[in-house]
JSON list of C-alpha atoms in Angstrom, two decimals:
[
{"chain": "A", "resi": 1122, "resn": "ASP", "atom": "CA", "xyz": [131.43, -128.33, 11.63]},
{"chain": "A", "resi": 1123, "resn": "ALA", "atom": "CA", "xyz": [132.15, -131.63, 9.92]},
{"chain": "A", "resi": 1124, "resn": "GLY", "atom": "CA", "xyz": [133.55, -131.30, 6.43]},
{"chain": "A", "resi": 1125, "resn": "VAL", "atom": "CA", "xyz": [133.19, -133.72, 3.54]},
{"chain": "A", "resi": 1126, "resn": "THR", "atom": "CA", "xyz": [134.53, -137.16, 4.34]},
{"chain": "A", "resi": 1127, "resn": "GLN", "atom": "CA", "xyz": [135.48, -139.98, 1.98]},
{"chain": "A", "resi": 1128, "resn": "SER", "atom": "CA", "xyz": [136.49, -143.59, 2.38]},
{"chain": "A", "resi": 1129, "resn": "PRO", "atom": "CA", "xyz": [138.69, -145.38, 1.78]},
{"chain": "A", "resi": 1130, "resn": "THR", "atom": "CA", "xyz": [141.74, -143.15, 1.42]},
{"chain": "A", "resi": 1131, "resn": "HIS", "atom": "CA", "xyz": [143.58, -145.51, -0.90]},
{"chain": "A", "resi": 1132, "resn": "LEU", "atom": "CA", "xyz": [142.52, -148.55, -2.85]},
{"chain": "A", "resi": 1133, "resn": "ILE", "atom": "CA", "xyz": [144.33, -150.99, -5.11]},
{"chain": "A", "resi": 1134, "resn": "LYS", "atom": "CA", "xyz": [142.33, -153.17, -7.50]},
{"chain": "A", "resi": 1135, "resn": "THR", "atom": "CA", "xyz": [143.05, -155.31, -10.55]},
{"chain": "A", "resi": 1136, "resn": "ARG", "atom": "CA", "xyz": [141.55, -154.97, -14.01]},
{"chain": "A", "resi": 1137, "resn": "GLY", "atom": "CA", "xyz": [138.01, -156.27, -14.30]},
{"chain": "A", "resi": 1138, "resn": "GLN", "atom": "CA", "xyz": [137.20, -155.86, -10.62]},
{"chain": "A", "resi": 1139, "resn": "GLN", "atom": "CA", "xyz": [134.51, -153.64, -9.17]},
{"chain": "A", "resi": 1140, "resn": "VAL", "atom": "CA", "xyz": [134.97, -150.88, -6.59]},
{"chain": "A", "resi": 1141, "resn": "THR", "atom": "CA", "xyz": [132.72, -148.84, -4.30]},
{"chain": "A", "resi": 1142, "resn": "LEU", "atom": "CA", "xyz": [133.77, -145.45, -2.93]},
{"chain": "A", "resi": 1143, "resn": "ARG", "atom": "CA", "xyz": [131.89, -143.62, -0.21]},
{"chain": "A", "resi": 1144, "resn": "CYS", "atom": "CA", "xyz": [131.22, -139.99, 0.66]},
{"chain": "A", "resi": 1145, "resn": "SER", "atom": "CA", "xyz": [129.49, -138.09, 3.45]},
{"chain": "A", "resi": 1146, "resn": "PRO", "atom": "CA", "xyz": [128.63, -134.46, 2.68]},
{"chain": "A", "resi": 1147, "resn": "LYS", "atom": "CA", "xyz": [129.43, -131.40, 4.74]},
{"chain": "A", "resi": 1148, "resn": "SER", "atom": "CA", "xyz": [126.93, -130.72, 7.50]},
{"chain": "A", "resi": 1149, "resn": "GLY", "atom": "CA", "xyz": [123.89, -128.91, 6.07]},
{"chain": "A", "resi": 1150, "resn": "HIS", "atom": "CA", "xyz": [124.57, -129.95, 2.46]},
{"chain": "A", "resi": 1151, "resn": "ASP", "atom": "CA", "xyz": [122.30, -132.34, 0.58]},
{"chain": "A", "resi": 1152, "resn": "THR", "atom": "CA", "xyz": [123.85, -132.37, -2.90]},
{"chain": "A", "resi": 1153, "resn": "VAL", "atom": "CA", "xyz": [126.82, -134.57, -3.78]},
{"chain": "A", "resi": 1154, "resn": "SER", "atom": "CA", "xyz": [128.95, -134.44, -6.92]},
{"chain": "A", "resi": 1155, "resn": "TRP", "atom": "CA", "xyz": [131.68, -136.86, -7.96]},
{"chain": "A", "resi": 1156, "resn": "TYR", "atom": "CA", "xyz": [134.78, -136.00, -9.96]},
{"chain": "A", "resi": 1157, "resn": "GLN", "atom": "CA", "xyz": [137.69, -137.99, -11.38]},
{"chain": "A", "resi": 1158, "resn": "GLN", "atom": "CA", "xyz": [141.12, -136.38, -11.40]},
{"chain": "A", "resi": 1159, "resn": "ALA", "atom": "CA", "xyz": [143.88, -138.01, -13.41]},
{"chain": "A", "resi": 1160, "resn": "LEU", "atom": "CA", "xyz": [147.48, -137.09, -12.66]},
{"chain": "A", "resi": 1161, "resn": "GLY", "atom": "CA", "xyz": [148.33, -133.63, -13.96]},
{"chain": "A", "resi": 1162, "resn": "GLN", "atom": "CA", "xyz": [144.75, -132.84, -14.99]},
{"chain": "A", "resi": 1163, "resn": "GLY", "atom": "CA", "xyz": [141.86, -130.89, -13.53]},
{"chain": "A", "resi": 1164, "resn": "PRO", "atom": "CA", "xyz": [138.93, -132.79, -12.01]},
{"chain": "A", "resi": 1165, "resn": "GLN", "atom": "CA", "xyz": [136.39, -134.13, -14.50]},
{"chain": "A", "resi": 1166, "resn": "PHE", "atom": "CA", "xyz": [132.68, -134.19, -13.56]},
{"chain": "A", "resi": 1167, "resn": "ILE", "atom": "CA", "xyz": [131.19, -137.70, -13.29]},
{"chain": "A", "resi": 1168, "resn": "PHE", "atom": "CA", "xyz": [127.70, -137.01, -11.94]},
{"chain": "A", "resi": 1169, "resn": "GLN", "atom": "CA", "xyz": [125.68, -135.21, -9.29]},
{"chain": "A", "resi": 1170, "resn": "TYR", "atom": "CA", "xyz": [123.08, -136.56, -6.86]},
{"chain": "A", "resi": 1171, "resn": "TYR", "atom": "CA", "xyz": [120.25, -134.66, -5.26]},
{"chain": "A", "resi": 1172, "resn": "GLU", "atom": "CA", "xyz": [117.17, -136.09, -3.52]},
{"chain": "A", "resi": 1173, "resn": "GLU", "atom": "CA", "xyz": [118.55, -139.58, -4.07]},
{"chain": "A", "resi": 1174, "resn": "GLU", "atom": "CA", "xyz": [118.52, -139.19, -7.86]},
{"chain": "A", "resi": 1175, "resn": "GLU", "atom": "CA", "xyz": [121.18, -138.56, -10.46]},
{"chain": "A", "resi": 1176, "resn": "ARG", "atom": "CA", "xyz": [120.55, -134.98, -11.56]},
{"chain": "A", "resi": 1177, "resn": "GLN", "atom": "CA", "xyz": [123.26, -134.59, -14.17]},
{"chain": "A", "resi": 1178, "resn": "ARG", "atom": "CA", "xyz": [125.96, -136.77, -15.69]},
{"chain": "A", "resi": 1179, "resn": "GLY", "atom": "CA", "xyz": [129.26, -136.06, -17.37]},
{"chain": "A", "resi": 1180, "resn": "ASN", "atom": "CA", "xyz": [130.90, -137.97, -20.22]},
{"chain": "A", "resi": 1181, "resn": "PHE", "atom": "CA", "xyz": [131.55, -141.20, -18.37]},
{"chain": "A", "resi": 1182, "resn": "PRO", "atom": "CA", "xyz": [130.47, -144.70, -19.42]},
{"chain": "A", "resi": 1183, "resn": "ASP", "atom": "CA", "xyz": [127.74, -146.68, -17.71]},
{"chain": "A", "resi": 1184, "resn": "ARG", "atom": "CA", "xyz": [130.41, -148.60, -15.80]},
{"chain": "A", "resi": 1185, "resn": "PHE", "atom": "CA", "xyz": [130.30, -145.60, -13.47]},
{"chain": "A", "resi": 1186, "resn": "SER", "atom": "CA", "xyz": [127.18, -145.56, -11.34]},
{"chain": "A", "resi": 1187, "resn": "GLY", "atom": "CA", "xyz": [126.16, -144.03, -8.09]},
{"chain": "A", "resi": 1188, "resn": "HIS", "atom": "CA", "xyz": [123.66, -143.83, -5.33]},
{"chain": "A", "resi": 1189, "resn": "GLN", "atom": "CA", "xyz": [122.56, -141.34, -2.72]},
{"chain": "A", "resi": 1190, "resn": "PHE", "atom": "CA", "xyz": [121.05, -142.41, 0.58]},
{"chain": "A", "resi": 1191, "resn": "PRO", "atom": "CA", "xyz": [118.34, -140.66, 2.64]},
{"chain": "A", "resi": 1192, "resn": "ASN", "atom": "CA", "xyz": [121.02, -139.23, 4.94]},
{"chain": "A", "resi": 1193, "resn": "TYR", "atom": "CA", "xyz": [122.59, -137.55, 1.82]},
{"chain": "A", "resi": 1194, "resn": "SER", "atom": "CA", "xyz": [125.69, -139.74, 1.84]},
{"chain": "A", "resi": 1195, "resn": "SER", "atom": "CA", "xyz": [126.65, -141.19, -1.52]},
{"chain": "A", "resi": 1196, "resn": "GLU", "atom": "CA", "xyz": [128.49, -144.06, -3.18]},
{"chain": "A", "resi": 1197, "resn": "LEU", "atom": "CA", "xyz": [130.34, -144.22, -6.47]},
{"chain": "A", "resi": 1198, "resn": "ASN", "atom": "CA", "xyz": [130.56, -147.66, -8.08]},
{"chain": "A", "resi": 1199, "resn": "VAL", "atom": "CA", "xyz": [132.88, -148.53, -10.94]},
{"chain": "A", "resi": 1200, "resn": "ASN", "atom": "CA", "xyz": [132.51, -151.90, -12.66]},
{"chain": "A", "resi": 1201, "resn": "ALA", "atom": "CA", "xyz": [134.92, -153.76, -14.95]},
{"chain": "A", "resi": 1202, "resn": "LEU", "atom": "CA", "xyz": [137.88, -151.62, -13.92]},
{"chain": "A", "resi": 1203, "resn": "LEU", "atom": "CA", "xyz": [140.37, -150.54, -16.56]},
{"chain": "A", "resi": 1204, "resn": "LEU", "atom": "CA", "xyz": [143.94, -149.34, -16.08]},
{"chain": "A", "resi": 1205, "resn": "GLY", "atom": "CA", "xyz": [142.75, -145.89, -17.17]},
{"chain": "A", "resi": 1206, "resn": "ASP", "atom": "CA", "xyz": [140.40, -145.69, -14.19]},
{"chain": "A", "resi": 1207, "resn": "SER", "atom": "CA", "xyz": [143.42, -145.12, -11.94]},
{"chain": "A", "resi": 1208, "resn": "ALA", "atom": "CA", "xyz": [142.89, -141.62, -10.55]},
{"chain": "A", "resi": 1209, "resn": "LEU", "atom": "CA", "xyz": [141.96, -139.53, -7.54]},
{"chain": "A", "resi": 1210, "resn": "TYR", "atom": "CA", "xyz": [138.20, -139.68, -7.03]},
{"chain": "A", "resi": 1211, "resn": "LEU", "atom": "CA", "xyz": [136.79, -136.58, -5.41]},
{"chain": "A", "resi": 1212, "resn": "CYS", "atom": "CA", "xyz": [133.45, -136.03, -3.78]},
{"chain": "A", "resi": 1213, "resn": "ALA", "atom": "CA", "xyz": [132.10, -132.50, -3.39]},
{"chain": "A", "resi": 1214, "resn": "SER", "atom": "CA", "xyz": [129.05, -131.35, -1.48]},
{"chain": "A", "resi": 1215, "resn": "SER", "atom": "CA", "xyz": [126.94, -128.22, -1.87]},
{"chain": "A", "resi": 1216, "resn": "LEU", "atom": "CA", "xyz": [123.54, -126.71, -1.35]},
{"chain": "A", "resi": 1217, "resn": "PRO", "atom": "CA", "xyz": [121.08, -127.78, -4.08]},
{"chain": "A", "resi": 1218, "resn": "VAL", "atom": "CA", "xyz": [119.83, -124.74, -5.95]},
{"chain": "A", "resi": 1219, "resn": "PRO", "atom": "CA", "xyz": [121.73, -123.24, -7.40]},
{"chain": "A", "resi": 1220, "resn": "THR", "atom": "CA", "xyz": [124.55, -125.70, -6.98]},
{"chain": "A", "resi": 1221, "resn": "ASP", "atom": "CA", "xyz": [126.96, -123.07, -5.98]},
{"chain": "A", "resi": 1222, "resn": "THR", "atom": "CA", "xyz": [130.08, -123.42, -3.95]},
{"chain": "A", "resi": 1223, "resn": "GLN", "atom": "CA", "xyz": [131.24, -127.00, -3.89]},
{"chain": "A", "resi": 1224, "resn": "TYR", "atom": "CA", "xyz": [133.47, -128.22, -1.08]},
{"chain": "A", "resi": 1225, "resn": "PHE", "atom": "CA", "xyz": [135.71, -131.18, -1.71]},
{"chain": "A", "resi": 1226, "resn": "GLY", "atom": "CA", "xyz": [136.54, -134.14, 0.47]},
{"chain": "A", "resi": 1227, "resn": "PRO", "atom": "CA", "xyz": [140.07, -135.53, 0.79]},
{"chain": "A", "resi": 1228, "resn": "GLY", "atom": "CA", "xyz": [139.58, -137.94, -2.10]},
{"chain": "A", "resi": 1229, "resn": "THR", "atom": "CA", "xyz": [140.13, -141.64, -2.69]},
{"chain": "A", "resi": 1230, "resn": "ARG", "atom": "CA", "xyz": [143.24, -142.64, -4.62]},
{"chain": "A", "resi": 1231, "resn": "LEU", "atom": "CA", "xyz": [142.36, -145.65, -6.81]},
{"chain": "A", "resi": 1232, "resn": "THR", "atom": "CA", "xyz": [145.11, -147.67, -8.44]},
{"chain": "A", "resi": 1233, "resn": "VAL", "atom": "CA", "xyz": [144.16, -150.32, -10.99]},
{"chain": "A", "resi": 1234, "resn": "LEU", "atom": "CA", "xyz": [146.85, -152.90, -11.74]},
{"chain": "B", "resi": 936, "resn": "GLN", "atom": "CA", "xyz": [137.37, -126.35, -27.45]},
{"chain": "B", "resi": 937, "resn": "LYS", "atom": "CA", "xyz": [137.71, -126.96, -23.74]},
{"chain": "B", "resi": 938, "resn": "GLU", "atom": "CA", "xyz": [135.10, -125.30, -21.55]},
{"chain": "B", "resi": 939, "resn": "VAL", "atom": "CA", "xyz": [137.71, -123.76, -19.23]},
{"chain": "B", "resi": 940, "resn": "GLU", "atom": "CA", "xyz": [141.34, -123.19, -20.17]},
{"chain": "B", "resi": 941, "resn": "GLN", "atom": "CA", "xyz": [144.23, -121.98, -18.05]},
{"chain": "B", "resi": 942, "resn": "ASN", "atom": "CA", "xyz": [147.55, -120.56, -19.20]},
{"chain": "B", "resi": 943, "resn": "SER", "atom": "CA", "xyz": [149.97, -123.40, -19.13]},
{"chain": "B", "resi": 944, "resn": "GLY", "atom": "CA", "xyz": [152.52, -122.39, -16.52]},
{"chain": "B", "resi": 945, "resn": "PRO", "atom": "CA", "xyz": [154.34, -123.51, -14.49]},
{"chain": "B", "resi": 946, "resn": "LEU", "atom": "CA", "xyz": [154.85, -120.17, -12.82]},
{"chain": "B", "resi": 947, "resn": "SER", "atom": "CA", "xyz": [157.84, -119.38, -10.64]},
{"chain": "B", "resi": 948, "resn": "VAL", "atom": "CA", "xyz": [157.90, -116.15, -8.61]},
{"chain": "B", "resi": 949, "resn": "PRO", "atom": "CA", "xyz": [160.20, -114.83, -5.88]},
{"chain": "B", "resi": 950, "resn": "GLU", "atom": "CA", "xyz": [158.89, -114.50, -2.35]},
{"chain": "B", "resi": 951, "resn": "GLY", "atom": "CA", "xyz": [157.03, -111.22, -1.91]},
{"chain": "B", "resi": 952, "resn": "ALA", "atom": "CA", "xyz": [156.18, -110.84, -5.60]},
{"chain": "B", "resi": 953, "resn": "ILE", "atom": "CA", "xyz": [152.78, -110.93, -7.31]},
{"chain": "B", "resi": 954, "resn": "ALA", "atom": "CA", "xyz": [151.69, -114.15, -9.00]},
{"chain": "B", "resi": 955, "resn": "SER", "atom": "CA", "xyz": [149.20, -113.68, -11.84]},
{"chain": "B", "resi": 956, "resn": "LEU", "atom": "CA", "xyz": [147.05, -116.57, -13.03]},
{"chain": "B", "resi": 957, "resn": "ASN", "atom": "CA", "xyz": [144.68, -116.49, -15.99]},
{"chain": "B", "resi": 958, "resn": "CYS", "atom": "CA", "xyz": [141.74, -118.50, -17.22]},
{"chain": "B", "resi": 959, "resn": "THR", "atom": "CA", "xyz": [139.32, -118.27, -20.15]},
{"chain": "B", "resi": 960, "resn": "TYR", "atom": "CA", "xyz": [135.97, -119.96, -20.64]},
{"chain": "B", "resi": 961, "resn": "SER", "atom": "CA", "xyz": [133.85, -120.80, -23.65]},
{"chain": "B", "resi": 962, "resn": "ASP", "atom": "CA", "xyz": [130.26, -120.92, -22.32]},
{"chain": "B", "resi": 963, "resn": "ARG", "atom": "CA", "xyz": [128.77, -117.43, -22.09]},
{"chain": "B", "resi": 964, "resn": "GLY", "atom": "CA", "xyz": [126.03, -118.92, -19.91]},
{"chain": "B", "resi": 965, "resn": "SER", "atom": "CA", "xyz": [128.48, -119.56, -17.07]},
{"chain": "B", "resi": 966, "resn": "GLN", "atom": "CA", "xyz": [127.70, -117.27, -14.16]},
{"chain": "B", "resi": 967, "resn": "SER", "atom": "CA", "xyz": [129.87, -118.45, -11.28]},
{"chain": "B", "resi": 968, "resn": "PHE", "atom": "CA", "xyz": [133.60, -118.92, -11.16]},
{"chain": "B", "resi": 969, "resn": "PHE", "atom": "CA", "xyz": [135.92, -120.35, -8.57]},
{"chain": "B", "resi": 970, "resn": "TRP", "atom": "CA", "xyz": [139.60, -120.63, -7.80]},
{"chain": "B", "resi": 971, "resn": "TYR", "atom": "CA", "xyz": [140.77, -123.71, -5.94]},
{"chain": "B", "resi": 972, "resn": "ARG", "atom": "CA", "xyz": [144.23, -124.37, -4.54]},
{"chain": "B", "resi": 973, "resn": "GLN", "atom": "CA", "xyz": [145.52, -127.94, -4.58]},
{"chain": "B", "resi": 974, "resn": "TYR", "atom": "CA", "xyz": [148.66, -129.03, -2.78]},
{"chain": "B", "resi": 975, "resn": "SER", "atom": "CA", "xyz": [150.44, -132.08, -4.14]},
{"chain": "B", "resi": 976, "resn": "GLY", "atom": "CA", "xyz": [148.59, -135.24, -3.15]},
{"chain": "B", "resi": 977, "resn": "LYS", "atom": "CA", "xyz": [145.70, -133.33, -1.59]},
{"chain": "B", "resi": 978, "resn": "SER", "atom": "CA", "xyz": [142.19, -132.37, -2.69]},
{"chain": "B", "resi": 979, "resn": "PRO", "atom": "CA", "xyz": [141.18, -128.94, -4.04]},
{"chain": "B", "resi": 980, "resn": "GLU", "atom": "CA", "xyz": [140.53, -126.24, -1.45]},
{"chain": "B", "resi": 981, "resn": "LEU", "atom": "CA", "xyz": [138.31, -123.27, -2.31]},
{"chain": "B", "resi": 982, "resn": "ILE", "atom": "CA", "xyz": [140.08, -119.92, -2.05]},
{"chain": "B", "resi": 983, "resn": "MET", "atom": "CA", "xyz": [137.86, -117.52, -4.03]},
{"chain": "B", "resi": 984, "resn": "SER", "atom": "CA", "xyz": [134.50, -117.33, -5.75]},
{"chain": "B", "resi": 985, "resn": "ILE", "atom": "CA", "xyz": [133.37, -114.56, -8.11]},
{"chain": "B", "resi": 986, "resn": "TYR", "atom": "CA", "xyz": [130.04, -113.94, -9.79]},
{"chain": "B", "resi": 987, "resn": "SER", "atom": "CA", "xyz": [130.04, -110.31, -11.02]},
{"chain": "B", "resi": 988, "resn": "ASN", "atom": "CA", "xyz": [132.24, -108.36, -13.39]},
{"chain": "B", "resi": 989, "resn": "GLY", "atom": "CA", "xyz": [135.09, -106.59, -11.66]},
{"chain": "B", "resi": 990, "resn": "ASP", "atom": "CA", "xyz": [137.44, -107.37, -8.82]},
{"chain": "B", "resi": 991, "resn": "LYS", "atom": "CA", "xyz": [136.92, -109.24, -5.59]},
{"chain": "B", "resi": 992, "resn": "GLU", "atom": "CA", "xyz": [139.57, -109.10, -2.89]},
{"chain": "B", "resi": 993, "resn": "ASP", "atom": "CA", "xyz": [140.13, -111.48, 0.02]},
{"chain": "B", "resi": 994, "resn": "GLY", "atom": "CA", "xyz": [143.33, -110.91, 1.95]},
{"chain": "B", "resi": 995, "resn": "ARG", "atom": "CA", "xyz": [146.29, -111.37, -0.39]},
{"chain": "B", "resi": 996, "resn": "PHE", "atom": "CA", "xyz": [144.07, -112.79, -3.15]},
{"chain": "B", "resi": 997, "resn": "THR", "atom": "CA", "xyz": [142.21, -110.80, -5.82]},
{"chain": "B", "resi": 998, "resn": "ALA", "atom": "CA", "xyz": [139.94, -112.43, -8.37]},
{"chain": "B", "resi": 999, "resn": "GLN", "atom": "CA", "xyz": [138.92, -110.58, -11.52]},
{"chain": "B", "resi": 1000, "resn": "LEU", "atom": "CA", "xyz": [136.05, -111.44, -13.87]},
{"chain": "B", "resi": 1001, "resn": "ASN", "atom": "CA", "xyz": [135.39, -110.01, -17.32]},
{"chain": "B", "resi": 1002, "resn": "LYS", "atom": "CA", "xyz": [132.30, -111.63, -18.81]},
{"chain": "B", "resi": 1003, "resn": "ALA", "atom": "CA", "xyz": [132.56, -109.72, -22.12]},
{"chain": "B", "resi": 1004, "resn": "SER", "atom": "CA", "xyz": [136.03, -111.19, -22.69]},
{"chain": "B", "resi": 1005, "resn": "GLN", "atom": "CA", "xyz": [135.14, -114.49, -20.98]},
{"chain": "B", "resi": 1006, "resn": "TYR", "atom": "CA", "xyz": [138.19, -114.14, -18.79]},
{"chain": "B", "resi": 1007, "resn": "VAL", "atom": "CA", "xyz": [138.91, -114.85, -15.12]},
{"chain": "B", "resi": 1008, "resn": "SER", "atom": "CA", "xyz": [142.13, -114.13, -13.27]},
{"chain": "B", "resi": 1009, "resn": "LEU", "atom": "CA", "xyz": [143.66, -114.52, -9.83]},
{"chain": "B", "resi": 1010, "resn": "LEU", "atom": "CA", "xyz": [146.37, -112.33, -8.35]},
{"chain": "B", "resi": 1011, "resn": "ILE", "atom": "CA", "xyz": [148.35, -113.47, -5.32]},
{"chain": "B", "resi": 1012, "resn": "ARG", "atom": "CA", "xyz": [150.09, -110.52, -3.68]},
{"chain": "B", "resi": 1013, "resn": "ASP", "atom": "CA", "xyz": [153.11, -110.82, -1.38]},
{"chain": "B", "resi": 1014, "resn": "SER", "atom": "CA", "xyz": [153.57, -114.45, -2.44]},
{"chain": "B", "resi": 1015, "resn": "GLN", "atom": "CA", "xyz": [154.76, -116.82, 0.28]},
{"chain": "B", "resi": 1016, "resn": "PRO", "atom": "CA", "xyz": [156.42, -120.24, -0.01]},
{"chain": "B", "resi": 1017, "resn": "SER", "atom": "CA", "xyz": [153.19, -121.71, 1.42]},
{"chain": "B", "resi": 1018, "resn": "ASP", "atom": "CA", "xyz": [151.41, -120.46, -1.72]},
{"chain": "B", "resi": 1019, "resn": "SER", "atom": "CA", "xyz": [153.35, -123.02, -3.79]},
{"chain": "B", "resi": 1020, "resn": "ALA", "atom": "CA", "xyz": [150.60, -125.26, -5.18]},
{"chain": "B", "resi": 1021, "resn": "THR", "atom": "CA", "xyz": [148.50, -125.93, -8.26]},
{"chain": "B", "resi": 1022, "resn": "TYR", "atom": "CA", "xyz": [145.70, -123.42, -8.79]},
{"chain": "B", "resi": 1023, "resn": "LEU", "atom": "CA", "xyz": [142.56, -124.64, -10.51]},
{"chain": "B", "resi": 1024, "resn": "CYS", "atom": "CA", "xyz": [140.09, -122.33, -12.23]},
{"chain": "B", "resi": 1025, "resn": "ALA", "atom": "CA", "xyz": [136.50, -123.62, -12.44]},
{"chain": "B", "resi": 1026, "resn": "GLY", "atom": "CA", "xyz": [133.26, -122.38, -13.96]},
{"chain": "B", "resi": 1027, "resn": "LEU", "atom": "CA", "xyz": [129.79, -123.53, -13.00]},
{"chain": "B", "resi": 1028, "resn": "LEU", "atom": "CA", "xyz": [127.90, -124.79, -16.06]},
{"chain": "B", "resi": 1029, "resn": "ASN", "atom": "CA", "xyz": [124.16, -125.42, -16.16]},
{"chain": "B", "resi": 1030, "resn": "ASP", "atom": "CA", "xyz": [123.91, -124.66, -12.43]},
{"chain": "B", "resi": 1031, "resn": "TYR", "atom": "CA", "xyz": [125.24, -128.10, -11.54]},
{"chain": "B", "resi": 1032, "resn": "LYS", "atom": "CA", "xyz": [128.56, -129.03, -13.09]},
{"chain": "B", "resi": 1033, "resn": "LEU", "atom": "CA", "xyz": [131.93, -127.51, -12.27]},
{"chain": "B", "resi": 1034, "resn": "SER", "atom": "CA", "xyz": [134.20, -127.47, -15.31]},
{"chain": "B", "resi": 1035, "resn": "PHE", "atom": "CA", "xyz": [137.88, -127.19, -14.39]},
{"chain": "B", "resi": 1036, "resn": "GLY", "atom": "CA", "xyz": [140.95, -126.04, -16.21]},
{"chain": "B", "resi": 1037, "resn": "ALA", "atom": "CA", "xyz": [144.06, -128.21, -16.13]},
{"chain": "B", "resi": 1038, "resn": "GLY", "atom": "CA", "xyz": [145.61, -126.05, -13.42]},
{"chain": "B", "resi": 1039, "resn": "THR", "atom": "CA", "xyz": [148.64, -123.79, -13.13]},
{"chain": "B", "resi": 1040, "resn": "THR", "atom": "CA", "xyz": [151.47, -124.85, -10.84]},
{"chain": "B", "resi": 1041, "resn": "VAL", "atom": "CA", "xyz": [152.96, -121.98, -8.87]},
{"chain": "B", "resi": 1042, "resn": "THR", "atom": "CA", "xyz": [156.33, -122.16, -7.15]},
{"chain": "B", "resi": 1043, "resn": "VAL", "atom": "CA", "xyz": [157.34, -119.36, -4.79]},
{"chain": "B", "resi": 1044, "resn": "ARG", "atom": "CA", "xyz": [161.12, -119.11, -4.43]},
{"chain": "B", "resi": 1045, "resn": "ALA", "atom": "CA", "xyz": [162.39, -118.16, -0.99]}
]
């Protein structure tokens, strides 16, 4: 049973650049959520995708956007990177209703210089 | 007020002892709660979920939920060095969003 996968594992960007992170959900799941985890903090909810649409969004600026594809995989895009965007970005997949147990992928470590 | 708060820790316990972790939440509408374990540099791994008042046991782990007091706890019995990690408490808000506490770091001393 394939778990949640994410790519890339690590990424280094400079301020002002744009980045795309990718996620494939666990087999049988069709809902994908994205979280940002800064060092020493708990994950913070960015947004959730279901049926290729953003279903709910956390307190993140419009620089953070996403997409879900027909095969349920998802991308997180961050534009105009800031130093403060350096974090572990986590993707979690789940069944849609209710969005119950969420299973996390290994994460993408983004460093902005 | 944060939606989910955990006691600050860090927590250090000897091998074989019980580790007790606590969490409170502010939204009375939250129905589902989860404990995740996160090793340094890794992603969160689900260890327990709880939905009803009372206790739920799974091996050496026991989760407790008290909705009247808006309180969730996790007990780790017979703590092992491999239990050394950060434990994250999370509540499901609005059926979609997991709200996490900042985590409690547990160290089990051999």
